CSV table of C-alpha atoms and ligand atoms in Angstrom, one decimal:
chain,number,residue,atom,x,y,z
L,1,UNK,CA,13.2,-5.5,10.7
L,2,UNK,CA,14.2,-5.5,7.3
L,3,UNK,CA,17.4,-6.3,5.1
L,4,UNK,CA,18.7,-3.1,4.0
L,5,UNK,CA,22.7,-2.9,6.4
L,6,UNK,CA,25.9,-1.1,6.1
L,7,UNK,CA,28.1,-3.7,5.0
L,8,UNK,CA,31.8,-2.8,5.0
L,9,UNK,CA,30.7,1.2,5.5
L,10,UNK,CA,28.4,0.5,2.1
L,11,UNK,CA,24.2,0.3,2.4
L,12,UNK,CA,23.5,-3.0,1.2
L,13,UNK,CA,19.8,-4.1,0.1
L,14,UNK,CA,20.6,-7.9,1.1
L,15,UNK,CA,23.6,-9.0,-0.5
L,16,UNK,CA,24.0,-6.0,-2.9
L,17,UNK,CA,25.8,-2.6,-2.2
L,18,UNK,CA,23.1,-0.5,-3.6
L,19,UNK,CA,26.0,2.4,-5.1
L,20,UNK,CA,26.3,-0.8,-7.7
L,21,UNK,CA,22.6,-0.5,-8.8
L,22,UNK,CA,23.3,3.2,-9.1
L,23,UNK,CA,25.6,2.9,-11.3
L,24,UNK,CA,23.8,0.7,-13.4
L,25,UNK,CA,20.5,2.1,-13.5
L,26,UNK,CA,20.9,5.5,-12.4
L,27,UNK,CA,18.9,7.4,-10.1
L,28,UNK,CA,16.3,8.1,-8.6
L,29,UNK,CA,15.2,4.3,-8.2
L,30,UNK,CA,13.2,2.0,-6.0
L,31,UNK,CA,14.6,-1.1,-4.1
L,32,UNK,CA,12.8,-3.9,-2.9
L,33,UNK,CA,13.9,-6.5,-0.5
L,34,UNK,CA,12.7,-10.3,-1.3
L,35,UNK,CA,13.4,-11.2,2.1
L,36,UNK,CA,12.1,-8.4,3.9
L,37,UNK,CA,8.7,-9.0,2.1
L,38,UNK,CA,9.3,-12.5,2.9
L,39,UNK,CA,10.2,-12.0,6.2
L,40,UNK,CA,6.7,-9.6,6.8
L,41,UNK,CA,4.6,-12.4,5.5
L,42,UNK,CA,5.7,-15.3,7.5
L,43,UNK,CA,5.8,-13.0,10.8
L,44,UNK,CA,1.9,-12.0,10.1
L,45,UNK,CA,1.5,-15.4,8.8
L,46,UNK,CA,2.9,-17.4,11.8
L,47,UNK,CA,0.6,-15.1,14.4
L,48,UNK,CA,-2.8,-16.4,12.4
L,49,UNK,CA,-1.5,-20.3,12.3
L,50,UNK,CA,-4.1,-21.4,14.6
L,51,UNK,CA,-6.5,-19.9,12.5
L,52,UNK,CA,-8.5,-20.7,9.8
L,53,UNK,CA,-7.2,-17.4,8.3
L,54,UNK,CA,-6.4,-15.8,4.2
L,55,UNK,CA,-3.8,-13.1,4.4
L,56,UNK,CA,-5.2,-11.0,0.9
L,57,UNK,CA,-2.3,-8.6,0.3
L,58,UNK,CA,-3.8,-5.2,-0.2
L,59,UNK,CA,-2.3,-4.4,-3.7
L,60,UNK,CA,-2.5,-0.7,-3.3
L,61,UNK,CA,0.5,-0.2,-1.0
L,62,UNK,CA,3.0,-1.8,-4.1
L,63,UNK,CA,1.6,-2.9,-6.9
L,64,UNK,CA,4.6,-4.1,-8.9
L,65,UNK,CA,4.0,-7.0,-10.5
L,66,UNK,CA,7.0,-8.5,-8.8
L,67,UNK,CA,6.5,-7.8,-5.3
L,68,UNK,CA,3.0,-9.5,-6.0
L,69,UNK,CA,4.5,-12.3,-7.8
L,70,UNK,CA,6.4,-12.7,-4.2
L,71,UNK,CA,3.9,-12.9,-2.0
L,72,UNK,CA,1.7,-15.0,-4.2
L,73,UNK,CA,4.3,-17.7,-3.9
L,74,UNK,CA,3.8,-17.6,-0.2
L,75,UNK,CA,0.2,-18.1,-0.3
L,76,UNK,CA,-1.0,-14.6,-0.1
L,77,UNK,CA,-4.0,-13.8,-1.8
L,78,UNK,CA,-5.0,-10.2,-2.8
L,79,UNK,CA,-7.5,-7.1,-2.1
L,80,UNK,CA,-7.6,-5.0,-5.0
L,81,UNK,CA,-9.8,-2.1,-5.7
L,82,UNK,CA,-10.0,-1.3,-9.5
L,83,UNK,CA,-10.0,-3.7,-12.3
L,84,UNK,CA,-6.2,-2.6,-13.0
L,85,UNK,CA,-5.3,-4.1,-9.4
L,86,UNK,CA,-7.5,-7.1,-10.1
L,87,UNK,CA,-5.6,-7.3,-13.2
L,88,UNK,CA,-2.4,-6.9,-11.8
L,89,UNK,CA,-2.7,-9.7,-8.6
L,90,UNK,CA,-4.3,-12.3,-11.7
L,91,UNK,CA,-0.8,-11.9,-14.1
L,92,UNK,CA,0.9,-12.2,-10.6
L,93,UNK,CA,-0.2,-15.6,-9.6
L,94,UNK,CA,-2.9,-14.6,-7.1
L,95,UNK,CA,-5.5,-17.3,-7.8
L,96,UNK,CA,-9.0,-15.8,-8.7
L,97,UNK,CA,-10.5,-17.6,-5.3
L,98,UNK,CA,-8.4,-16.1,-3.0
L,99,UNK,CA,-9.2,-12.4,-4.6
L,100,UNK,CA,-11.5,-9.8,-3.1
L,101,UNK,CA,-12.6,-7.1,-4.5
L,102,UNK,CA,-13.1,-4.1,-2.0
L,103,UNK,CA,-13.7,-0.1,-2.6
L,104,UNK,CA,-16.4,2.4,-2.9
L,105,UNK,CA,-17.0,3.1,-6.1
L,106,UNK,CA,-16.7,-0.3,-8.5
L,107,UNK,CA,-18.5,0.0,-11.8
L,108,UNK,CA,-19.9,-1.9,-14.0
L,109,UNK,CA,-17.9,-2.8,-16.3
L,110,UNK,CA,-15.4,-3.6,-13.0
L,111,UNK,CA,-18.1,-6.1,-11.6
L,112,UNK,CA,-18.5,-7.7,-14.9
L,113,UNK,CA,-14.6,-8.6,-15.6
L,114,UNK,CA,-14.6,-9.6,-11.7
L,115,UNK,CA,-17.1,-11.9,-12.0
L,116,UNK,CA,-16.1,-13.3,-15.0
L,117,UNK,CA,-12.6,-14.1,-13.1
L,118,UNK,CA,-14.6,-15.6,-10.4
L,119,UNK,CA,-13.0,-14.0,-7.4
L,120,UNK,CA,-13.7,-15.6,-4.5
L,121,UNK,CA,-15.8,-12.4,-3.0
L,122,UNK,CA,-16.6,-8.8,-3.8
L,123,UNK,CA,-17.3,-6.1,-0.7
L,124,UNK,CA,-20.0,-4.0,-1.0
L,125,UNK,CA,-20.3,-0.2,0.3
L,126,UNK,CA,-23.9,0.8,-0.1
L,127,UNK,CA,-27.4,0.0,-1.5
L,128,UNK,CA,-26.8,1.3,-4.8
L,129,UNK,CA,-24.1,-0.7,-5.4
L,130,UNK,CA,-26.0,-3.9,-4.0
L,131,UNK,CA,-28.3,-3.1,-6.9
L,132,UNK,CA,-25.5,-2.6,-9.3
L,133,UNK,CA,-24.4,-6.0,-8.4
L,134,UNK,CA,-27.1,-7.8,-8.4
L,135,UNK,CA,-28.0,-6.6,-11.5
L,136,UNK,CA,-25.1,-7.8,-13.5
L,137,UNK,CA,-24.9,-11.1,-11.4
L,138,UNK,CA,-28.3,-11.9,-12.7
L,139,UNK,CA,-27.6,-11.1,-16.2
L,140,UNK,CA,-24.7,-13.2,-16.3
L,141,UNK,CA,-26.7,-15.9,-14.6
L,142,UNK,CA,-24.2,-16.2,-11.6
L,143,UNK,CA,-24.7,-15.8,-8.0
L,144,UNK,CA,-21.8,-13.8,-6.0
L,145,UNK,CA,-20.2,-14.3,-3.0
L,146,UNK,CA,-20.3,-10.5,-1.1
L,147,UNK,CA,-19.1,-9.3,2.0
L,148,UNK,CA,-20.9,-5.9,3.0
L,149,UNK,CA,-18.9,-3.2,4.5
L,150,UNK,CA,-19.6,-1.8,8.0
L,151,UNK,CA,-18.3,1.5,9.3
L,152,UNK,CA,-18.4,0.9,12.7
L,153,UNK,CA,-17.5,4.7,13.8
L,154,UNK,CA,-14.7,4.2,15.2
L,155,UNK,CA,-11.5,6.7,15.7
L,156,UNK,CA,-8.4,4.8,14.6
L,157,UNK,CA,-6.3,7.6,15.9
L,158,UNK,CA,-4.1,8.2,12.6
L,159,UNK,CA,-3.7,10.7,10.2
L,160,UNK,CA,-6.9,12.3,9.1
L,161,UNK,CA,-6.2,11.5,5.4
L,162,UNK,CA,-6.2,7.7,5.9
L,163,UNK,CA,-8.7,7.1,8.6
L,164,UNK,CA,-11.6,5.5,7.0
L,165,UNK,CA,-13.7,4.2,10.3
L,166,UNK,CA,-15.4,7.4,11.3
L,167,UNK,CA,-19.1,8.0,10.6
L,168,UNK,CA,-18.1,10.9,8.3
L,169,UNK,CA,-16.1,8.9,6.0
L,170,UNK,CA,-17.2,8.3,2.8
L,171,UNK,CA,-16.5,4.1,3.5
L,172,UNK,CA,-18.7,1.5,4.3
L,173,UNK,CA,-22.7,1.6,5.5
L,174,UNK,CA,-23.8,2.6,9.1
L,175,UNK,CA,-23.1,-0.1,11.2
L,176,UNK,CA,-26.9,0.6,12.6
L,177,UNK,CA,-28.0,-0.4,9.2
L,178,UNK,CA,-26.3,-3.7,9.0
L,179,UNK,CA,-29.7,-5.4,9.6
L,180,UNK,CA,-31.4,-3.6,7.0
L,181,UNK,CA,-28.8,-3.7,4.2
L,182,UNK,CA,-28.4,-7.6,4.6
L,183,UNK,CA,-31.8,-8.2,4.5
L,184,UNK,CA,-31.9,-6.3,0.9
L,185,UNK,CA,-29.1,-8.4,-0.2
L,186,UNK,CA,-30.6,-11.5,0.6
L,187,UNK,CA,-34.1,-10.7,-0.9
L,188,UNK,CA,-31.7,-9.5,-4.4
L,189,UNK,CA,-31.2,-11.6,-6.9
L,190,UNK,CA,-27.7,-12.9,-8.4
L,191,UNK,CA,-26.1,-11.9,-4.2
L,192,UNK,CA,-24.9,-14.2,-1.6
L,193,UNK,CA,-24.3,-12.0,1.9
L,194,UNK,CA,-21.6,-14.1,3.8
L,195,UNK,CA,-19.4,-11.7,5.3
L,196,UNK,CA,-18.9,-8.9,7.2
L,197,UNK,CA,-15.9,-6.1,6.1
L,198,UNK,CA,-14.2,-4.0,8.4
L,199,UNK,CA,-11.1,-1.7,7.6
L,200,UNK,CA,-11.3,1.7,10.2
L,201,UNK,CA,-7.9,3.2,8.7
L,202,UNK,CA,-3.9,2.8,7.7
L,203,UNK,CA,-0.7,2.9,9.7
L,204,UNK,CA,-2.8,2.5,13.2
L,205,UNK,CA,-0.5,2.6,15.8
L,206,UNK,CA,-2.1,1.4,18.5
L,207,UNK,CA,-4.4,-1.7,19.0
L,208,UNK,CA,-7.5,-0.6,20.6
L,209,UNK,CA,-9.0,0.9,17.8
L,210,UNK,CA,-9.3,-2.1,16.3
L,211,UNK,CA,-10.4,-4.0,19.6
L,212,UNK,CA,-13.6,-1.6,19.8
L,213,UNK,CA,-14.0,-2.2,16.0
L,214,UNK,CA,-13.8,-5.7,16.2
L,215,UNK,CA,-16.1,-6.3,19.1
L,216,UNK,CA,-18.2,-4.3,17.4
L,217,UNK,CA,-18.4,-6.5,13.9
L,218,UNK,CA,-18.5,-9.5,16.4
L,219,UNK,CA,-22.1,-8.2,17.6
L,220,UNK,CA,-23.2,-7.7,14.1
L,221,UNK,CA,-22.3,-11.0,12.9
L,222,UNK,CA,-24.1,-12.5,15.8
L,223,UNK,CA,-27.3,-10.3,15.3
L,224,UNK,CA,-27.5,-11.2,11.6
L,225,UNK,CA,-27.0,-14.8,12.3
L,226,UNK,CA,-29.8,-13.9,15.3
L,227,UNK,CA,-32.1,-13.0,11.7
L,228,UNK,CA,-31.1,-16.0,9.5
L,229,UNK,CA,-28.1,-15.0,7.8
L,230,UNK,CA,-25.5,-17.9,7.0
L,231,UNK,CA,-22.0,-15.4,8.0
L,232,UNK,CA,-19.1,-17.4,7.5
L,233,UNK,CA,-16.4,-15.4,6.5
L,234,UNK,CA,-15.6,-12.1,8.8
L,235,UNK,CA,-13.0,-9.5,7.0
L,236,UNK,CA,-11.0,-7.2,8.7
L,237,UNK,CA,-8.8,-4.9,6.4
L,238,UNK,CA,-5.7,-3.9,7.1
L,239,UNK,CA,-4.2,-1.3,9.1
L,240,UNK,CA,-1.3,-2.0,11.0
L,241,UNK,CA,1.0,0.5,11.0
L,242,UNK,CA,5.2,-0.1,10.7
L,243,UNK,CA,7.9,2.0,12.2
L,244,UNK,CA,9.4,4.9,10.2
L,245,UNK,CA,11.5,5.6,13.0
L,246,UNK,CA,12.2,3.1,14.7
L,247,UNK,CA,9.0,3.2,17.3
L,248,UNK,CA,8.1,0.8,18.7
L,249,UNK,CA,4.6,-0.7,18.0
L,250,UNK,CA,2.2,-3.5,18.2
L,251,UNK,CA,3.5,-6.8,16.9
L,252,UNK,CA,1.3,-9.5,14.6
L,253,UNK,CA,1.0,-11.7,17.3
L,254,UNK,CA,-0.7,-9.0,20.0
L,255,UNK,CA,-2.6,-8.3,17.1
L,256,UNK,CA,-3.9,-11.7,16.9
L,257,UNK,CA,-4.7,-12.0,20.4
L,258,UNK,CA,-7.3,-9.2,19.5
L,259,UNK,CA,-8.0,-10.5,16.6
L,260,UNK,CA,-8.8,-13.7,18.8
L,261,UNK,CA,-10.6,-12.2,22.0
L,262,UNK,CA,-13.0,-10.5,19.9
L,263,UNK,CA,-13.6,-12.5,16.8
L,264,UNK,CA,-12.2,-15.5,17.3
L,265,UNK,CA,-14.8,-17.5,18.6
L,266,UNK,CA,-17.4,-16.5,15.5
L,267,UNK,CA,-16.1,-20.0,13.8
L,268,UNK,CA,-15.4,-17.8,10.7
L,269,UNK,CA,-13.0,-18.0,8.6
L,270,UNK,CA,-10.5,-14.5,8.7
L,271,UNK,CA,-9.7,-12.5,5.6
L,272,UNK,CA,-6.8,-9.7,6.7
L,273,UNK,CA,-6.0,-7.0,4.0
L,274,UNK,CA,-2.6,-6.2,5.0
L,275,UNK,CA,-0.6,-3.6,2.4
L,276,UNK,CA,1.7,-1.1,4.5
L,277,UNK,CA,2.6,-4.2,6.9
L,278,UNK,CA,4.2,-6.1,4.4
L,279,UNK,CA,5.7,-4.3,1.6
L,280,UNK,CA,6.6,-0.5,3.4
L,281,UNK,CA,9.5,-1.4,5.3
L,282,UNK,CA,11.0,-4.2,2.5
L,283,UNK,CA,11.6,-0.8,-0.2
L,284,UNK,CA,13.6,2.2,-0.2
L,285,UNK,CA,14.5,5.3,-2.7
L,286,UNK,CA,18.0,5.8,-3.9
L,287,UNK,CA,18.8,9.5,-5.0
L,288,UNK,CA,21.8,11.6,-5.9
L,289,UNK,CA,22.4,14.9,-4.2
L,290,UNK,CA,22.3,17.4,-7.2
L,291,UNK,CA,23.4,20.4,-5.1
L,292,UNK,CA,24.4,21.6,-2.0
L,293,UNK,CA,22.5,24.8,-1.7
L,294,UNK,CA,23.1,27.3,1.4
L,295,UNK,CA,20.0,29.5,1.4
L,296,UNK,CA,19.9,32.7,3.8
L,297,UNK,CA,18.3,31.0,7.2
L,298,UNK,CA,18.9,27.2,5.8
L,299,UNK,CA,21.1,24.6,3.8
L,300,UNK,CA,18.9,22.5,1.2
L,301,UNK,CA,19.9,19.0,-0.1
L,302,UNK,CA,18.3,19.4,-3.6
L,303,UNK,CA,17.9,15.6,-4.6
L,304,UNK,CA,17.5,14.1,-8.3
L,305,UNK,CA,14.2,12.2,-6.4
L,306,UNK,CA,11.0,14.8,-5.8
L,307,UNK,CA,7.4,14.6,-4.9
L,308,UNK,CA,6.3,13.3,-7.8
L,309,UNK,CA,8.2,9.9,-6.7
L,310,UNK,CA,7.1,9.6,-3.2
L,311,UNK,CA,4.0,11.5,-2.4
L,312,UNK,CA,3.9,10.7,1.2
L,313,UNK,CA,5.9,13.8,3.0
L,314,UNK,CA,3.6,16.1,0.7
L,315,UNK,CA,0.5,14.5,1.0
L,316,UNK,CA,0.8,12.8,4.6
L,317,UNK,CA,3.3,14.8,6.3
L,318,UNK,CA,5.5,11.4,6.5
L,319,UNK,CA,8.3,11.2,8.2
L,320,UNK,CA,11.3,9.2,6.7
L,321,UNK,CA,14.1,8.3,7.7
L,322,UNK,CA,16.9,9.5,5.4
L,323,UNK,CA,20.4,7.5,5.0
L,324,UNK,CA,23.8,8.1,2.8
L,325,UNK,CA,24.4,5.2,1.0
L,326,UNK,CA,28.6,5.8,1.9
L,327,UNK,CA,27.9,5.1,5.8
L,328,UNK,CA,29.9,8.2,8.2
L,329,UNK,CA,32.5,7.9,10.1
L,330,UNK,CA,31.1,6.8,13.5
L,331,UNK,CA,32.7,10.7,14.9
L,332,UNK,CA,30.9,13.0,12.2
L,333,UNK,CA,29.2,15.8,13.3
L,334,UNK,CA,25.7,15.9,12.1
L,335,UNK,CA,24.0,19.6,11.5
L,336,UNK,CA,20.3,20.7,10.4
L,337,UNK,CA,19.5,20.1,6.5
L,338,UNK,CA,16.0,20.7,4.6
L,339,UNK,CA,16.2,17.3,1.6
L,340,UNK,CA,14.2,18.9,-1.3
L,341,UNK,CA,13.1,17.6,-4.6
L,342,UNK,CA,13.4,19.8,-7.8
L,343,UNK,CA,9.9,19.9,-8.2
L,344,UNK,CA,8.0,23.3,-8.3
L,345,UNK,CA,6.6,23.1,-5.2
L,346,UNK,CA,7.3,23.8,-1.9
L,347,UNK,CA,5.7,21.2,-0.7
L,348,UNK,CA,8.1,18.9,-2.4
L,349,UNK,CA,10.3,18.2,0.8
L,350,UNK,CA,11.4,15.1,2.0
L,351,UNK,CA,12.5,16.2,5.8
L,352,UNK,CA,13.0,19.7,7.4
L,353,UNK,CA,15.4,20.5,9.6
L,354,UNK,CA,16.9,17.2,9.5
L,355,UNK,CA,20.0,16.6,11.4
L,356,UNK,CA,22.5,14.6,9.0
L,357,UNK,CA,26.3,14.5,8.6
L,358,UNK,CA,28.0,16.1,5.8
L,359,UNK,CA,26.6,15.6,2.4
L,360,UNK,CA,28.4,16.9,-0.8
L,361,UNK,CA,27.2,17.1,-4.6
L,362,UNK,CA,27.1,13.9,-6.2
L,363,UNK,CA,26.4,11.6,-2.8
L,364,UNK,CA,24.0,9.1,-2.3
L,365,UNK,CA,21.3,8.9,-0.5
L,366,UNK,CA,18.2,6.6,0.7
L,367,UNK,CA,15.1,7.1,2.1
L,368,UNK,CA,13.6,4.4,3.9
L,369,UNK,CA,10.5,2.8,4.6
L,370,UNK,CA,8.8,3.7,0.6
L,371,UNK,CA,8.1,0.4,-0.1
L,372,UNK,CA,4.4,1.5,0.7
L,373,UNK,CA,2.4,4.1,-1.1
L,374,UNK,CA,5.7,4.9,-2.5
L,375,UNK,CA,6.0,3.8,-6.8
L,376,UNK,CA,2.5,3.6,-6.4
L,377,UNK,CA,1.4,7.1,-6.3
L,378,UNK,CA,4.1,8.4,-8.5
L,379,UNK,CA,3.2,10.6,-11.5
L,380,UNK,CA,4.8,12.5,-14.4
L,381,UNK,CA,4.4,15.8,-12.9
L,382,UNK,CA,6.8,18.2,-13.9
L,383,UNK,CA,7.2,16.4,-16.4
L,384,UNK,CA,8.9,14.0,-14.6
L,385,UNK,CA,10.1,10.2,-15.4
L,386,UNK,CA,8.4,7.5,-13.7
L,387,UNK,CA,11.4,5.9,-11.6
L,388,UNK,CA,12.4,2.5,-12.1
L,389,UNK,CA,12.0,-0.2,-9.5
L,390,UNK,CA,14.4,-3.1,-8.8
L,391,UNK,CA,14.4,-6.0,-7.0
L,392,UNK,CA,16.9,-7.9,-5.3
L,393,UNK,CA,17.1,-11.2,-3.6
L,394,UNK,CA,20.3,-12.5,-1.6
L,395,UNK,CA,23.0,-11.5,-4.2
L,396,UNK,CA,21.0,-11.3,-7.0
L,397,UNK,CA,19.1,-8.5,-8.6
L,398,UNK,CA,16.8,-7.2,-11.3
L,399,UNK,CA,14.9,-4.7,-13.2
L,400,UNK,CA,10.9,-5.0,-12.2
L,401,UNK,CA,10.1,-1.8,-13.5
L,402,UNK,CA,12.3,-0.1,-16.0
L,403,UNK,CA,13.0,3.7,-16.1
L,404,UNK,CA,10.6,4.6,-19.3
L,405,UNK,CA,12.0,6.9,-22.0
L,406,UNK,CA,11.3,10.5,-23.2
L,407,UNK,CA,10.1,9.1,-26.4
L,408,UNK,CA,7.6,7.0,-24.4
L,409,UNK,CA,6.1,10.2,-22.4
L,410,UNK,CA,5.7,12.2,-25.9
L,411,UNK,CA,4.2,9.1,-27.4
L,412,UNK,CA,1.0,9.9,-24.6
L,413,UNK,CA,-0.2,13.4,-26.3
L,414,UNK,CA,-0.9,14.0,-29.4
L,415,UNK,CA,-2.0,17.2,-31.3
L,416,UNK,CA,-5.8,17.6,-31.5
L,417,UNK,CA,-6.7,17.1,-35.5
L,418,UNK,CA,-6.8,21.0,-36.1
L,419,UNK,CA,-3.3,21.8,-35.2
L,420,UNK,CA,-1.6,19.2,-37.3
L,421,UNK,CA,0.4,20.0,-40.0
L,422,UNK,CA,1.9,18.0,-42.9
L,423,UNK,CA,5.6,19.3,-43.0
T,1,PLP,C1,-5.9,0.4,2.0
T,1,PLP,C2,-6.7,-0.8,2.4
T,1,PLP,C3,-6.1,-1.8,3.0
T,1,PLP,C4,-4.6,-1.8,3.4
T,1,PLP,O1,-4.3,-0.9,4.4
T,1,PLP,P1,-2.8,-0.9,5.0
T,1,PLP,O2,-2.9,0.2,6.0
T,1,PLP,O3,-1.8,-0.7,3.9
T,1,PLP,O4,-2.6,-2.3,5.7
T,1,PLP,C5,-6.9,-2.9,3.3
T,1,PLP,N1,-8.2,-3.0,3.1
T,1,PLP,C6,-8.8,-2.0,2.5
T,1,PLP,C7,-10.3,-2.1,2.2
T,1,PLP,C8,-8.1,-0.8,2.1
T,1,PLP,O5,-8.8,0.2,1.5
């Protein structure tokens, strides 16, 4: 579900015929829906009521300081893995206590602004970064609320790339050395073990992975309480995957009943990480067609948006679904396309073989379901501006993220001190 119509024969995001942003902005850019993210929150929300339950937004997926500021407002607290994320959900509104601080490779100088924000809890991935963080704990005097990481080797049956629950992945300790590693924390200075992590992949499909993966954290919990440790929080990651088109899949509230038949009876309180969930389906990309190119076994669509923009289709093999922003008559005949990027790269396609009605030079078109992983992975390649994001709310919009300047990308080198010369 999300808010992004044909109005009168025009895509709308909400209230706002999105050719009207073009036109102000200019493309490519990114649009953002306050009440699809809205929407997405309350839905997740509304299936943990019953609960004692914190819904920590996983910052990765969209990391605009807007779309943060948005859930914030609705209670959402944040899982962020770097120091920039942590800084990000902070200047958003995410309170300190309902931040945690997951990923596999924190470093010192991470830990150290973490704890002087006094997040409510840091997840740990393997004995040397126990040490790590028991050693700056102490020196700072503090003790630190950790949850410790299981893998639980589980297959969450999604793309290889973002499965993160199988023995081989570099993610979390062996869940047969749960026992061993808690232990360690307790006896560490500076560390207080109270919960147990859990996050087996992204865009999951299906709900039995995490039913195996769950029922196996529950039996960890209860062995460590079974060896004196006080578990009181149990955290589950994210994971649940979204329609890109138009599947149908599990909804929040049969997610909670598994959430429920395996964990719910732990009397812990439940921290979900949801990223994809929320924001993927509440953004879009607006591009222009640049040309209409008839190759010798297929027509391209070469778009003004390109890999650099939205990774996904290169690096995932992602699927989206591709719209004109001028809907077609309801008669047009649709026929194959390849929609390309300029970039130099072949990979740099957006959909092969696509079946869409006529497109010419100078059209409009969107592709849906980017609010996820989309702005977030962009980069300069090519040489490339970093696209702007907007977001809109009923008939209202604005600039979240404005298009940056060639002066500001030549501003980022400079000449090393042998090659300059005075003029
Ligand atoms: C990426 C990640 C998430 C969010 O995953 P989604 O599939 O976007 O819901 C949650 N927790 C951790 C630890 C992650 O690495």
């Amino acid at each position: 579900m999300n808010h992004f119509q044909y109005i009168d024969g025009e895509l709308h995001a909400e209230d706002v015929p999105l050719a009207e942003i073009a036109r102000s902005v200019g493309t490519p850019f990114y649009c953002y829906s306050t009440a699809t993210l809205e929407r997405h929150y309350k839905v997740f929300a509304q299936a943990f009521a019953d609960h004692d339950a914190l819904i920590c937004y996983a910052v990765k997926a969209n990391a605009n300081l807007a779309v943060i500021r948005t859930l914030a407002d609705l209670g959402a607290g944040a899982d962020v893995v770097s120091e920039g994320e942590l800084r990000k959900a902070l200047a958003g509104g995410v309170p300190p206590e309902r931040i945690v601080f997951s990923g596999v490779g924190k470093t010192r100088a991470e830990m150290e602004f973490a704890l002087d924000q006094r997040i409510m809890q840091i997840n740990v991935e393997s004995i040397p970064e126990l040490e790590t963080l028991s050693a700056v704990a102490s020196q700072r005097g503090m003790t630190v609320s950790i949850g410790i990481r299981i893998n639980p080797d589980v297959d969450a049956r999604t793309h290889e790339k973002i499965s993160t629950g199988k023995a081989e992945n570099k993610f979390g300790i062996a869940i047969s050395a749960a026992r061993d590693v808690f232990a360690r924390a307790a006896a560490l200075p500076g560390l207080r073990p109270i919960s147990v992590a859990i996050h087996i992949g992204s865009q999951l499909t299906d709900l039995e992975p995490f039913r195996a993966a769950f029922t196996k954290l529950a039996a960890t919990v209860r062995d460590l309480r079974d060896h004196g440790h006080r578990i009181d929080r149990v955290d589950l990651g994210g994971g649940l995957g979204i329609p890109y088109r138009e599947e149908t899949l599990p909804l929040p509230i049969e997610y909670s009943k598994v959430v429920a038949d395996t964990v719910g009876d732990l009397g812990c309180r439940l921290v979900f990480e949801p990223g994809r969930m929320l924001v993927g389906n509440a953004g879009i990309l607006v591009s222009r067609v640049i040309y209409v190119k008839d190759g010798e076994a297929k027509r391209f669509l070469i778009i003004d948006a390109a890999m650099n923009d939205l990774l996904r289709p290169a690096m995932y093999d992602a699927w989206h679904d591709i719209k004109p922003l001028r809907a077609p008559p309801p008669d047009a005949a649709v026929a194959p396309v390849d929609v390309v990027g300029p970039a130099c790269e072949t990979s740099d396609t957006f959909a092969r073989q696509r079946d869409l009605t006529p497109v010419r030079e100078g059209d409009l078109l969107a592709i849906l379901t980017a609010g996820a992983y989309g702005a977030v992975m962009a980069s300069n390649y090519n040489v490339r501006l970093l696209t702007p994001e907007i977001l809109v709310r009923g008939s209202d919009w604005s600039v979240v993220r404005r298009r940056p300047d060639y002066e500001d990308l030549l501003r980022q080198d400079s000449l090393a001190k042998w090659q300059v010369r005075s003029r």
